[in-house]
PDB file of C-alpha atoms in Angstrom:
ATOM      1  CA  UNK L   1       6.089  13.269 -19.280  1.00 47.00           C
ATOM      2  CA  UNK L   2       2.802  11.707 -18.002  1.00 58.00           C
ATOM      3  CA  UNK L   3       1.885  10.351 -14.936  1.00 76.00           C
ATOM      4  CA  UNK L   4       0.362   7.067 -14.785  1.00 82.00           C
ATOM      5  CA  UNK L   5      -3.633   7.244 -13.191  1.00 87.00           C
ATOM      6  CA  UNK L   6      -4.043   4.042 -10.713  1.00 91.00           C
ATOM      7  CA  UNK L   7      -7.729   3.134 -10.381  1.00 95.00           C
ATOM      8  CA  UNK L   8      -9.667   1.114  -7.898  1.00 96.00           C
ATOM      9  CA  UNK L   9     -13.147   0.379  -7.799  1.00 97.00           C
ATOM     10  CA  UNK L  10     -14.921  -1.112  -5.193  1.00 97.00           C
ATOM     11  CA  UNK L  11     -18.046  -2.808  -5.946  1.00 97.00           C
ATOM     12  CA  UNK L  12     -21.084  -2.990  -2.605  1.00 95.00           C
ATOM     13  CA  UNK L  13     -23.952  -3.826  -2.867  1.00 93.00           C
ATOM     14  CA  UNK L  14     -25.840  -0.536  -2.882  1.00 92.00           C
ATOM     15  CA  UNK L  15     -22.703   1.687  -4.765  1.00 94.00           C
ATOM     16  CA  UNK L  16     -19.483   1.705  -6.550  1.00 96.00           C
ATOM     17  CA  UNK L  17     -16.563   3.748  -4.558  1.00 95.00           C
ATOM     18  CA  UNK L  18     -13.667   4.719  -6.710  1.00 95.00           C
ATOM     19  CA  UNK L  19     -10.640   6.733  -6.272  1.00 93.00           C
ATOM     20  CA  UNK L  20      -7.472   7.758  -8.775  1.00 91.00           C
ATOM     21  CA  UNK L  21      -3.654   9.147  -7.453  1.00 87.00           C
ATOM     22  CA  UNK L  22      -0.245   9.190  -8.976  1.00 85.00           C
ATOM     23  CA  UNK L  23       2.528   7.892  -7.859  1.00 81.00           C
ATOM     24  CA  UNK L  24       6.159  10.269  -7.510  1.00 75.00           C
ATOM     25  CA  UNK L  25       8.603   7.896  -6.053  1.00 73.00           C
ATOM     26  CA  UNK L  26       7.789   6.326  -3.304  1.00 74.00           C
ATOM     27  CA  UNK L  27       4.799   9.398  -2.498  1.00 79.00           C
ATOM     28  CA  UNK L  28       1.068   8.776  -3.429  1.00 80.00           C
ATOM     29  CA  UNK L  29      -0.710  11.411  -4.040  1.00 84.00           C
ATOM     30  CA  UNK L  30      -4.323  11.331  -4.849  1.00 86.00           C
ATOM     31  CA  UNK L  31      -6.052  13.093  -7.889  1.00 85.00           C
ATOM     32  CA  UNK L  32      -9.726  11.746  -7.640  1.00 87.00           C
ATOM     33  CA  UNK L  33     -12.323  10.549  -5.462  1.00 89.00           C
ATOM     34  CA  UNK L  34     -16.242   9.884  -6.346  1.00 89.00           C
ATOM     35  CA  UNK L  35     -19.078   7.247  -5.166  1.00 92.00           C
ATOM     36  CA  UNK L  36     -22.297   6.197  -7.027  1.00 93.00           C
ATOM     37  CA  UNK L  37     -25.259   5.041  -5.004  1.00 92.00           C
ATOM     38  CA  UNK L  38     -27.923   2.692  -6.731  1.00 88.00           C
ATOM     39  CA  UNK L  39     -30.820   0.531  -5.838  1.00 84.00           C
ATOM     40  CA  UNK L  40     -30.894  -2.831  -4.378  1.00 80.00           C
ATOM     41  CA  UNK L  41     -32.036  -4.555  -7.512  1.00 89.00           C
ATOM     42  CA  UNK L  42     -29.348  -3.450  -9.517  1.00 95.00           C
ATOM     43  CA  UNK L  43     -26.086  -6.136  -7.690  1.00 95.00           C
ATOM     44  CA  UNK L  44     -26.920  -9.093  -5.148  1.00 94.00           C
ATOM     45  CA  UNK L  45     -23.858 -10.269  -3.940  1.00 93.00           C
ATOM     46  CA  UNK L  46     -23.375 -13.941  -3.548  1.00 93.00           C
ATOM     47  CA  UNK L  47     -21.195 -17.206  -4.099  1.00 90.00           C
ATOM     48  CA  UNK L  48     -23.021 -19.011  -6.527  1.00 84.00           C
ATOM     49  CA  UNK L  49     -24.689 -17.033  -9.506  1.00 90.00           C
ATOM     50  CA  UNK L  50     -23.651 -14.125 -11.683  1.00 93.00           C
ATOM     51  CA  UNK L  51     -23.943 -11.222  -9.106  1.00 96.00           C
ATOM     52  CA  UNK L  52     -24.783  -8.286 -11.324  1.00 97.00           C
ATOM     53  CA  UNK L  53     -28.952  -8.265 -12.118  1.00 96.00           C
ATOM     54  CA  UNK L  54     -28.998  -5.355 -14.467  1.00 96.00           C
ATOM     55  CA  UNK L  55     -26.274  -5.365 -16.308  1.00 97.00           C
ATOM     56  CA  UNK L  56     -26.733  -1.939 -18.751  1.00 97.00           C
ATOM     57  CA  UNK L  57     -27.430  -0.001 -15.762  1.00 96.00           C
ATOM     58  CA  UNK L  58     -23.925  -1.491 -13.897  1.00 97.00           C
ATOM     59  CA  UNK L  59     -21.558  -0.626 -17.136  1.00 97.00           C
ATOM     60  CA  UNK L  60     -23.438   2.467 -17.041  1.00 97.00           C
ATOM     61  CA  UNK L  61     -22.634   2.982 -13.633  1.00 96.00           C
ATOM     62  CA  UNK L  62     -18.828   1.986 -14.160  1.00 97.00           C
ATOM     63  CA  UNK L  63     -18.727   4.602 -17.173  1.00 96.00           C
ATOM     64  CA  UNK L  64     -20.151   7.803 -15.268  1.00 95.00           C
ATOM     65  CA  UNK L  65     -18.086   6.835 -12.556  1.00 94.00           C
ATOM     66  CA  UNK L  66     -14.802   6.147 -13.760  1.00 95.00           C
ATOM     67  CA  UNK L  67     -14.459   8.036 -17.034  1.00 93.00           C
ATOM     68  CA  UNK L  68     -13.949  11.569 -14.864  1.00 90.00           C
ATOM     69  CA  UNK L  69     -10.852  10.033 -13.162  1.00 89.00           C
ATOM     70  CA  UNK L  70      -9.292   8.395 -16.111  1.00 86.00           C
ATOM     71  CA  UNK L  71      -6.350   9.731 -17.674  1.00 75.00           C
ATOM     72  CA  UNK L  72      -4.527   7.587 -19.860  1.00 77.00           C
ATOM     73  CA  UNK L  73      -4.702   3.746 -18.520  1.00 81.00           C
ATOM     74  CA  UNK L  74      -8.062   1.797 -18.427  1.00 89.00           C
ATOM     75  CA  UNK L  75      -6.378  -0.983 -16.508  1.00 93.00           C
ATOM     76  CA  UNK L  76      -8.571  -0.521 -13.036  1.00 96.00           C
ATOM     77  CA  UNK L  77      -8.296  -2.402  -9.873  1.00 97.00           C
ATOM     78  CA  UNK L  78     -11.615  -4.055  -8.337  1.00 98.00           C
ATOM     79  CA  UNK L  79     -12.501  -4.818  -4.706  1.00 98.00           C
ATOM     80  CA  UNK L  80     -15.876  -7.365  -4.877  1.00 97.00           C
ATOM     81  CA  UNK L  81     -17.859  -7.760  -1.899  1.00 96.00           C
ATOM     82  CA  UNK L  82     -17.022 -10.314   0.375  1.00 95.00           C
ATOM     83  CA  UNK L  83     -19.786 -12.503   0.249  1.00 94.00           C
ATOM     84  CA  UNK L  84     -18.917 -13.103  -3.975  1.00 95.00           C
ATOM     85  CA  UNK L  85     -16.127 -15.608  -3.290  1.00 93.00           C
ATOM     86  CA  UNK L  86     -14.631 -17.807   0.220  1.00 92.00           C
ATOM     87  CA  UNK L  87     -11.323 -16.579   1.822  1.00 93.00           C
ATOM     88  CA  UNK L  88      -9.522 -20.263   3.922  1.00 93.00           C
ATOM     89  CA  UNK L  89      -6.858 -19.815   5.796  1.00 93.00           C
ATOM     90  CA  UNK L  90      -4.671 -23.463   5.779  1.00 92.00           C
ATOM     91  CA  UNK L  91      -1.496 -24.878   6.924  1.00 91.00           C
ATOM     92  CA  UNK L  92      -0.158 -26.604   3.851  1.00 90.00           C
ATOM     93  CA  UNK L  93       2.442 -29.275   4.863  1.00 89.00           C
ATOM     94  CA  UNK L  94       3.016 -30.714   1.561  1.00 87.00           C
ATOM     95  CA  UNK L  95       6.164 -29.151  -0.389  1.00 84.00           C
ATOM     96  CA  UNK L  96       5.748 -27.676  -3.954  1.00 85.00           C
ATOM     97  CA  UNK L  97       7.892 -25.555  -6.032  1.00 82.00           C
ATOM     98  CA  UNK L  98       5.717 -23.693  -8.107  1.00 87.00           C
ATOM     99  CA  UNK L  99       2.640 -21.656  -8.390  1.00 89.00           C
ATOM    100  CA  UNK L 100       0.802 -24.723 -10.157  1.00 88.00           C
ATOM    101  CA  UNK L 101       1.671 -27.536  -8.224  1.00 90.00           C
ATOM    102  CA  UNK L 102       0.441 -25.358  -5.256  1.00 89.00           C
ATOM    103  CA  UNK L 103      -2.670 -24.533  -6.934  1.00 88.00           C
ATOM    104  CA  UNK L 104      -3.262 -28.453  -7.141  1.00 90.00           C
ATOM    105  CA  UNK L 105      -2.180 -28.792  -3.565  1.00 91.00           C
ATOM    106  CA  UNK L 106      -4.293 -26.308  -2.213  1.00 91.00           C
ATOM    107  CA  UNK L 107      -7.050 -27.215  -4.320  1.00 88.00           C
ATOM    108  CA  UNK L 108      -6.844 -31.076  -2.612  1.00 89.00           C
ATOM    109  CA  UNK L 109      -6.495 -29.670   0.513  1.00 89.00           C
ATOM    110  CA  UNK L 110     -10.458 -28.065   0.683  1.00 88.00           C
ATOM    111  CA  UNK L 111     -12.035 -30.700  -1.420  1.00 83.00           C
ATOM    112  CA  UNK L 112     -14.123 -31.109   1.662  1.00 80.00           C
ATOM    113  CA  UNK L 113     -14.894 -27.541   2.416  1.00 80.00           C
ATOM    114  CA  UNK L 114     -16.232 -26.973  -1.800  1.00 75.00           C
ATOM    115  CA  UNK L 115     -18.652 -27.756  -3.694  1.00 66.00           C
ATOM    116  CA  UNK L 116     -19.082 -30.816  -5.928  1.00 61.00           C
ATOM    117  CA  UNK L 117     -18.010 -29.105  -9.189  1.00 69.00           C
ATOM    118  CA  UNK L 118     -14.430 -27.520  -7.574  1.00 66.00           C
ATOM    119  CA  UNK L 119     -13.720 -27.420 -11.411  1.00 73.00           C
ATOM    120  CA  UNK L 120     -15.564 -24.908 -12.196  1.00 85.00           C
ATOM    121  CA  UNK L 121     -14.204 -22.372  -9.487  1.00 88.00           C
ATOM    122  CA  UNK L 122     -11.107 -20.204  -9.608  1.00 91.00           C
ATOM    123  CA  UNK L 123      -8.492 -20.911  -7.050  1.00 90.00           C
ATOM    124  CA  UNK L 124      -5.858 -18.596  -5.748  1.00 92.00           C
ATOM    125  CA  UNK L 125      -4.154 -18.653  -3.135  1.00 93.00           C
ATOM    126  CA  UNK L 126      -0.787 -16.266  -1.490  1.00 92.00           C
ATOM    127  CA  UNK L 127       1.751 -17.955   0.961  1.00 92.00           C
ATOM    128  CA  UNK L 128       2.090 -15.528   3.984  1.00 92.00           C
ATOM    129  CA  UNK L 129       4.235 -17.680   6.273  1.00 91.00           C
ATOM    130  CA  UNK L 130       6.682 -20.503   5.776  1.00 88.00           C
ATOM    131  CA  UNK L 131       8.103 -22.225   8.784  1.00 81.00           C
ATOM    132  CA  UNK L 132      11.554 -23.655   8.945  1.00 75.00           C
ATOM    133  CA  UNK L 133      10.035 -27.082   8.969  1.00 77.00           C
ATOM    134  CA  UNK L 134       9.269 -25.781   5.139  1.00 77.00           C
ATOM    135  CA  UNK L 135       5.254 -26.527   6.254  1.00 86.00           C
ATOM    136  CA  UNK L 136       3.473 -23.447   5.056  1.00 91.00           C
ATOM    137  CA  UNK L 137       0.824 -21.259   6.229  1.00 92.00           C
ATOM    138  CA  UNK L 138      -1.326 -19.860   2.657  1.00 94.00           C
ATOM    139  CA  UNK L 139      -4.253 -17.183   2.448  1.00 95.00           C
ATOM    140  CA  UNK L 140      -6.674 -19.043  -0.304  1.00 94.00           C
ATOM    141  CA  UNK L 141      -9.063 -17.220  -2.346  1.00 94.00           C
ATOM    142  CA  UNK L 142     -12.451 -18.772  -3.997  1.00 93.00           C
ATOM    143  CA  UNK L 143     -14.586 -17.627  -6.334  1.00 94.00           C
ATOM    144  CA  UNK L 144     -17.088 -19.041  -9.027  1.00 93.00           C
ATOM    145  CA  UNK L 145     -15.439 -18.614 -12.744  1.00 93.00           C
ATOM    146  CA  UNK L 146     -18.905 -17.451 -13.707  1.00 94.00           C
ATOM    147  CA  UNK L 147     -19.636 -14.593 -11.292  1.00 96.00           C
ATOM    148  CA  UNK L 148     -15.698 -13.459 -11.902  1.00 96.00           C
ATOM    149  CA  UNK L 149     -15.788 -13.838 -15.323  1.00 96.00           C
ATOM    150  CA  UNK L 150     -19.495 -12.079 -15.785  1.00 97.00           C
ATOM    151  CA  UNK L 151     -17.607  -9.280 -13.674  1.00 98.00           C
ATOM    152  CA  UNK L 152     -14.612  -9.009 -15.955  1.00 98.00           C
ATOM    153  CA  UNK L 153     -16.543  -9.172 -18.684  1.00 98.00           C
ATOM    154  CA  UNK L 154     -19.274  -6.078 -17.972  1.00 98.00           C
ATOM    155  CA  UNK L 155     -16.216  -3.672 -17.068  1.00 98.00           C
ATOM    156  CA  UNK L 156     -14.626  -4.631 -20.520  1.00 97.00           C
ATOM    157  CA  UNK L 157     -17.794  -3.129 -21.954  1.00 98.00           C
ATOM    158  CA  UNK L 158     -17.623  -0.416 -20.067  1.00 97.00           C
ATOM    159  CA  UNK L 159     -14.144   0.425 -21.106  1.00 96.00           C
ATOM    160  CA  UNK L 160     -12.086  -0.675 -18.487  1.00 96.00           C
ATOM    161  CA  UNK L 161      -9.617  -3.663 -17.970  1.00 96.00           C
ATOM    162  CA  UNK L 162      -9.634  -5.484 -14.587  1.00 96.00           C
ATOM    163  CA  UNK L 163      -5.818  -5.930 -14.063  1.00 95.00           C
ATOM    164  CA  UNK L 164      -6.229  -7.080 -10.443  1.00 95.00           C
ATOM    165  CA  UNK L 165      -9.554  -8.695  -9.021  1.00 96.00           C
ATOM    166  CA  UNK L 166      -9.831  -8.425  -4.520  1.00 95.00           C
ATOM    167  CA  UNK L 167     -11.707  -9.248  -1.869  1.00 97.00           C
ATOM    168  CA  UNK L 168     -13.196  -6.277   0.015  1.00 96.00           C
ATOM    169  CA  UNK L 169     -11.363  -7.264   3.729  1.00 96.00           C
ATOM    170  CA  UNK L 170      -8.594  -7.863   2.081  1.00 96.00           C
ATOM    171  CA  UNK L 171      -8.060  -4.541   0.153  1.00 96.00           C
ATOM    172  CA  UNK L 172      -9.583  -2.926   3.331  1.00 96.00           C
ATOM    173  CA  UNK L 173      -6.260  -4.277   5.280  1.00 97.00           C
ATOM    174  CA  UNK L 174      -3.626  -3.206   2.243  1.00 95.00           C
ATOM    175  CA  UNK L 175      -4.918   0.350   2.693  1.00 95.00           C
ATOM    176  CA  UNK L 176      -3.862   0.893   5.794  1.00 95.00           C
ATOM    177  CA  UNK L 177      -0.772  -1.626   6.718  1.00 93.00           C
ATOM    178  CA  UNK L 178       1.901   0.437   5.054  1.00 87.00           C
ATOM    179  CA  UNK L 179       0.300   3.346   6.842  1.00 90.00           C
ATOM    180  CA  UNK L 180      -0.639   2.468  10.275  1.00 93.00           C
ATOM    181  CA  UNK L 181       1.834   0.839  13.315  1.00 94.00           C
ATOM    182  CA  UNK L 182      -0.849  -1.963  14.003  1.00 96.00           C
ATOM    183  CA  UNK L 183       1.803  -3.614  16.220  1.00 94.00           C
ATOM    184  CA  UNK L 184       2.640  -7.465  15.810  1.00 95.00           C
ATOM    185  CA  UNK L 185      -1.034  -8.677  17.374  1.00 96.00           C
ATOM    186  CA  UNK L 186      -4.118  -7.188  16.528  1.00 97.00           C
ATOM    187  CA  UNK L 187      -7.790  -7.432  15.426  1.00 98.00           C
ATOM    188  CA  UNK L 188      -9.151  -5.085  12.599  1.00 98.00           C
ATOM    189  CA  UNK L 189     -12.486  -4.441  12.571  1.00 98.00           C
ATOM    190  CA  UNK L 190     -14.158  -2.882   9.144  1.00 97.00           C
ATOM    191  CA  UNK L 191     -17.650  -1.492   9.321  1.00 96.00           C
ATOM    192  CA  UNK L 192     -18.389  -0.254   5.620  1.00 93.00           C
ATOM    193  CA  UNK L 193     -21.983  -0.162   4.547  1.00 90.00           C
ATOM    194  CA  UNK L 194     -23.770  -3.364   4.373  1.00 92.00           C
ATOM    195  CA  UNK L 195     -20.020  -5.119   4.494  1.00 95.00           C
ATOM    196  CA  UNK L 196     -18.769  -6.070   8.302  1.00 97.00           C
ATOM    197  CA  UNK L 197     -15.456  -7.671   8.777  1.00 97.00           C
ATOM    198  CA  UNK L 198     -13.160  -9.471  11.156  1.00 97.00           C
ATOM    199  CA  UNK L 199      -9.497  -9.800  10.544  1.00 97.00           C
ATOM    200  CA  UNK L 200      -6.879 -11.308  13.612  1.00 97.00           C
ATOM    201  CA  UNK L 201      -3.302 -11.157  13.424  1.00 97.00           C
ATOM    202  CA  UNK L 202      -0.563 -13.063  15.292  1.00 96.00           C
ATOM    203  CA  UNK L 203       3.079 -11.764  14.306  1.00 93.00           C
ATOM    204  CA  UNK L 204       1.674  -9.996  11.700  1.00 93.00           C
ATOM    205  CA  UNK L 205       0.040 -13.411   9.944  1.00 93.00           C
ATOM    206  CA  UNK L 206      -3.613 -13.580   9.715  1.00 95.00           C
ATOM    207  CA  UNK L 207      -4.815 -15.954  11.788  1.00 95.00           C
ATOM    208  CA  UNK L 208      -8.910 -15.192  11.374  1.00 96.00           C
ATOM    209  CA  UNK L 209     -11.243 -13.769   8.743  1.00 94.00           C
ATOM    210  CA  UNK L 210     -14.505 -13.730   8.882  1.00 94.00           C
ATOM    211  CA  UNK L 211     -17.089 -11.612   6.449  1.00 93.00           C
ATOM    212  CA  UNK L 212     -20.734 -11.137   6.625  1.00 93.00           C
ATOM    213  CA  UNK L 213     -23.605  -8.336   4.320  1.00 93.00           C
ATOM    214  CA  UNK L 214     -25.187  -7.259   7.147  1.00 93.00           C
ATOM    215  CA  UNK L 215     -27.686  -4.407   8.209  1.00 91.00           C
ATOM    216  CA  UNK L 216     -27.314  -0.981   9.376  1.00 91.00           C
ATOM    217  CA  UNK L 217     -27.728  -2.468  12.455  1.00 93.00           C
ATOM    218  CA  UNK L 218     -25.587  -2.319  15.666  1.00 95.00           C
ATOM    219  CA  UNK L 219     -27.174  -4.794  17.780  1.00 96.00           C
ATOM    220  CA  UNK L 220     -26.441  -7.042  14.534  1.00 96.00           C
ATOM    221  CA  UNK L 221     -23.113  -5.885  14.655  1.00 96.00           C
ATOM    222  CA  UNK L 222     -22.279  -6.329  18.213  1.00 96.00           C
ATOM    223  CA  UNK L 223     -23.684  -9.974  17.442  1.00 97.00           C
ATOM    224  CA  UNK L 224     -22.086 -11.009  14.450  1.00 97.00           C
ATOM    225  CA  UNK L 225     -18.348 -10.226  16.188  1.00 97.00           C
ATOM    226  CA  UNK L 226     -19.165 -11.732  19.265  1.00 96.00           C
ATOM    227  CA  UNK L 227     -20.179 -14.746  17.544  1.00 96.00           C
ATOM    228  CA  UNK L 228     -17.531 -14.810  14.822  1.00 96.00           C
ATOM    229  CA  UNK L 229     -14.468 -14.309  17.771  1.00 96.00           C
ATOM    230  CA  UNK L 230     -15.750 -17.368  20.129  1.00 95.00           C
ATOM    231  CA  UNK L 231     -12.930 -19.423  18.683  1.00 94.00           C
ATOM    232  CA  UNK L 232     -10.301 -16.879  19.004  1.00 95.00           C
ATOM    233  CA  UNK L 233     -11.324 -15.941  22.609  1.00 94.00           C
ATOM    234  CA  UNK L 234     -11.339 -19.717  23.534  1.00 93.00           C
ATOM    235  CA  UNK L 235      -7.591 -20.145  21.982  1.00 94.00           C
ATOM    236  CA  UNK L 236      -5.564 -17.327  22.147  1.00 94.00           C
ATOM    237  CA  UNK L 237      -4.355 -17.107  25.381  1.00 92.00           C
ATOM    238  CA  UNK L 238      -3.609 -12.448  24.884  1.00 92.00           C
ATOM    239  CA  UNK L 239      -6.427 -12.554  23.091  1.00 94.00           C
ATOM    240  CA  UNK L 240      -8.085  -9.795  26.136  1.00 91.00           C
ATOM    241  CA  UNK L 241      -5.542  -7.810  25.596  1.00 92.00           C
ATOM    242  CA  UNK L 242      -4.941  -7.698  22.109  1.00 96.00           C
ATOM    243  CA  UNK L 243      -5.534  -3.922  20.460  1.00 96.00           C
ATOM    244  CA  UNK L 244      -8.686  -3.449  18.306  1.00 97.00           C
ATOM    245  CA  UNK L 245      -8.541  -1.131  15.667  1.00 98.00           C
ATOM    246  CA  UNK L 246     -11.926  -0.028  13.838  1.00 97.00           C
ATOM    247  CA  UNK L 247     -12.558   1.268  10.643  1.00 96.00           C
ATOM    248  CA  UNK L 248     -15.798   2.363   9.673  1.00 94.00           C
ATOM    249  CA  UNK L 249     -17.534   4.738   7.256  1.00 92.00           C
ATOM    250  CA  UNK L 250     -21.227   4.761   9.274  1.00 91.00           C
ATOM    251  CA  UNK L 251     -21.827   7.747  10.971  1.00 81.00           C
ATOM    252  CA  UNK L 252     -20.938   6.946  14.868  1.00 68.00           C
ATOM    253  CA  UNK L 253     -23.993   6.819  15.966  1.00 77.00           C
ATOM    254  CA  UNK L 254     -22.911   4.528  18.873  1.00 90.00           C
ATOM    255  CA  UNK L 255     -20.955   2.640  16.496  1.00 93.00           C
ATOM    256  CA  UNK L 256     -17.638   2.545  18.478  1.00 93.00           C
ATOM    257  CA  UNK L 257     -19.735   1.677  21.580  1.00 93.00           C
ATOM    258  CA  UNK L 258     -21.308  -1.415  20.359  1.00 94.00           C
ATOM    259  CA  UNK L 259     -17.879  -2.724  18.901  1.00 95.00           C
ATOM    260  CA  UNK L 260     -15.891  -1.988  22.449  1.00 94.00           C
ATOM    261  CA  UNK L 261     -18.430  -3.768  24.329  1.00 94.00           C
ATOM    262  CA  UNK L 262     -17.742  -7.090  22.613  1.00 95.00           C
ATOM    263  CA  UNK L 263     -14.139  -6.960  24.003  1.00 92.00           C
ATOM    264  CA  UNK L 264     -14.274  -4.736  27.103  1.00 82.00           C
ATOM    265  CA  UNK L 265     -11.558  -2.898  26.150  1.00 85.00           C
ATOM    266  CA  UNK L 266     -11.262   0.545  24.544  1.00 89.00           C
ATOM    267  CA  UNK L 267     -10.371   0.442  20.545  1.00 94.00           C
ATOM    268  CA  UNK L 268      -9.057   3.256  17.936  1.00 95.00           C
ATOM    269  CA  UNK L 269     -11.062   4.189  15.476  1.00 94.00           C
ATOM    270  CA  UNK L 270      -8.957   4.748  12.360  1.00 94.00           C
ATOM    271  CA  UNK L 271      -8.238   7.758  10.640  1.00 90.00           C
ATOM    272  CA  UNK L 272      -9.231   7.426   6.715  1.00 88.00           C
ATOM    273  CA  UNK L 273      -5.706   5.880   5.000  1.00 89.00           C
ATOM    274  CA  UNK L 274      -6.994   8.324   2.411  1.00 87.00           C
ATOM    275  CA  UNK L 275      -6.851  11.227   4.160  1.00 81.00           C
ATOM    276  CA  UNK L 276      -3.548  10.726   4.667  1.00 75.00           C
ATOM    277  CA  UNK L 277      -2.761  10.879   0.934  1.00 77.00           C
ATOM    278  CA  UNK L 278      -4.219  14.359   0.021  1.00 69.00           C
ATOM    279  CA  UNK L 279      -0.789  16.406   0.748  1.00 60.00           C
ATOM    280  CA  UNK L 280      -2.968  19.560   1.423  1.00 52.00           C
ATOM    281  CA  UNK L 281      -4.694  19.103  -1.928  1.00 55.00           C
ATOM    282  CA  UNK L 282      -8.682  19.324  -1.442  1.00 57.00           C
ATOM    283  CA  UNK L 283     -10.687  16.570  -3.250  1.00 60.00           C
ATOM    284  CA  UNK L 284     -14.735  16.406  -3.772  1.00 58.00           C
ATOM    285  CA  UNK L 285     -15.094  13.021  -2.660  1.00 59.00           C
ATOM    286  CA  UNK L 286     -18.522  13.317  -4.375  1.00 53.00           C
ATOM    287  CA  UNK L 287     -21.224  11.198  -2.553  1.00 50.00           C
ATOM    288  CA  UNK L 288     -18.943   9.070  -0.154  1.00 52.00           C
ATOM    289  CA  UNK L 289     -16.826  10.389   2.503  1.00 80.00           C
ATOM    290  CA  UNK L 290     -12.712   9.523   2.786  1.00 84.00           C
ATOM    291  CA  UNK L 291     -13.595   6.801   5.017  1.00 88.00           C
ATOM    292  CA  UNK L 292     -15.916   5.266   2.602  1.00 92.00           C
ATOM    293  CA  UNK L 293     -12.796   5.009  -0.105  1.00 93.00           C
ATOM    294  CA  UNK L 294     -10.424   2.903   2.187  1.00 95.00           C
ATOM    295  CA  UNK L 295     -11.177  -0.532  -0.149  1.00 96.00           C
ATOM    296  CA  UNK L 296     -10.735   1.328  -3.257  1.00 96.00           C
ATOM    297  CA  UNK L 297      -7.360   2.791  -2.449  1.00 94.00           C
ATOM    298  CA  UNK L 298      -6.100  -0.717  -1.025  1.00 95.00           C
ATOM    299  CA  UNK L 299      -6.805  -2.478  -4.003  1.00 96.00           C
ATOM    300  CA  UNK L 300      -5.300   0.307  -6.549  1.00 94.00           C
ATOM    301  CA  UNK L 301      -2.102   0.646  -4.621  1.00 92.00           C
ATOM    302  CA  UNK L 302      -2.083  -3.364  -5.357  1.00 90.00           C
ATOM    303  CA  UNK L 303      -1.755  -1.991  -9.075  1.00 86.00           C
ATOM    304  CA  UNK L 304       1.858  -0.203  -8.009  1.00 81.00           C
ATOM    305  CA  UNK L 305       2.802  -3.374  -5.618  1.00 77.00           C
ATOM    306  CA  UNK L 306       2.262  -5.370  -8.650  1.00 74.00           C
ATOM    307  CA  UNK L 307       4.598  -3.231 -11.100  1.00 62.00           C
ATOM    308  CA  UNK L 308       7.512  -3.036  -8.564  1.00 59.00           C
ATOM    309  CA  UNK L 309       7.481  -6.593  -7.444  1.00 53.00           C
TER     310      UNK L 309
END
């Protein structure tokens, strides 16, 4: 029997990254990975307008990247740049019985934070904590329907169906969470290409998220990280003792020192979760190292999580 191949595609401002892997029981095996670079004038990630400036170039790039990885299933999981949408952490006190009712409550709570044309936004949420009082903490993802529909249509024209769509930072965490024991309270910093993500967890529950578009500039990484964490530093008594984990696909070049300077404590540089799936096999990563494939892996694993849930 042919094994199903799970495909993950990460879309960046200047590149596409893709992985393909198969599952045997609980064991995952990487069967392919590659990246494709392009110029700034192909994609302009943003919240308010369709991101792909050169649709034909994008479609051809997706086909060129994914066709060699396909076995028999054209369903893929896609990670979009963080700045394509917004993520919110909300405390919901109003009880709800089903997803549609929960979505209405979430939209109501976000009404002062969303643009006037809120009906043109796609809103999805996940309950990440439920307290004894019945109050829920939810992670909410918001993206323009125009932006989302445009990506889906172009991917379909390339011959694929986007079965799962997520954001870069969430996919990045998903790639590591089953492979690394972070502990209960920790900070995860991601520096991938032009994207900086900062996530803070207490009791394994996310309490803070921030995503930024950056250039390849160590000073900017330091400033954005330091500025973003001011509230956590003031509000969390044990902030200075929380372990800090760094994921990056940059060549080292002082990045660890720049991030360490924010916390005044050593950090742990993470080994790529993709490397853990090689099982002794040699995979040609085609224009991208193993670290650059982490988010593509993380979003692809959601296809399996959906299948077994």
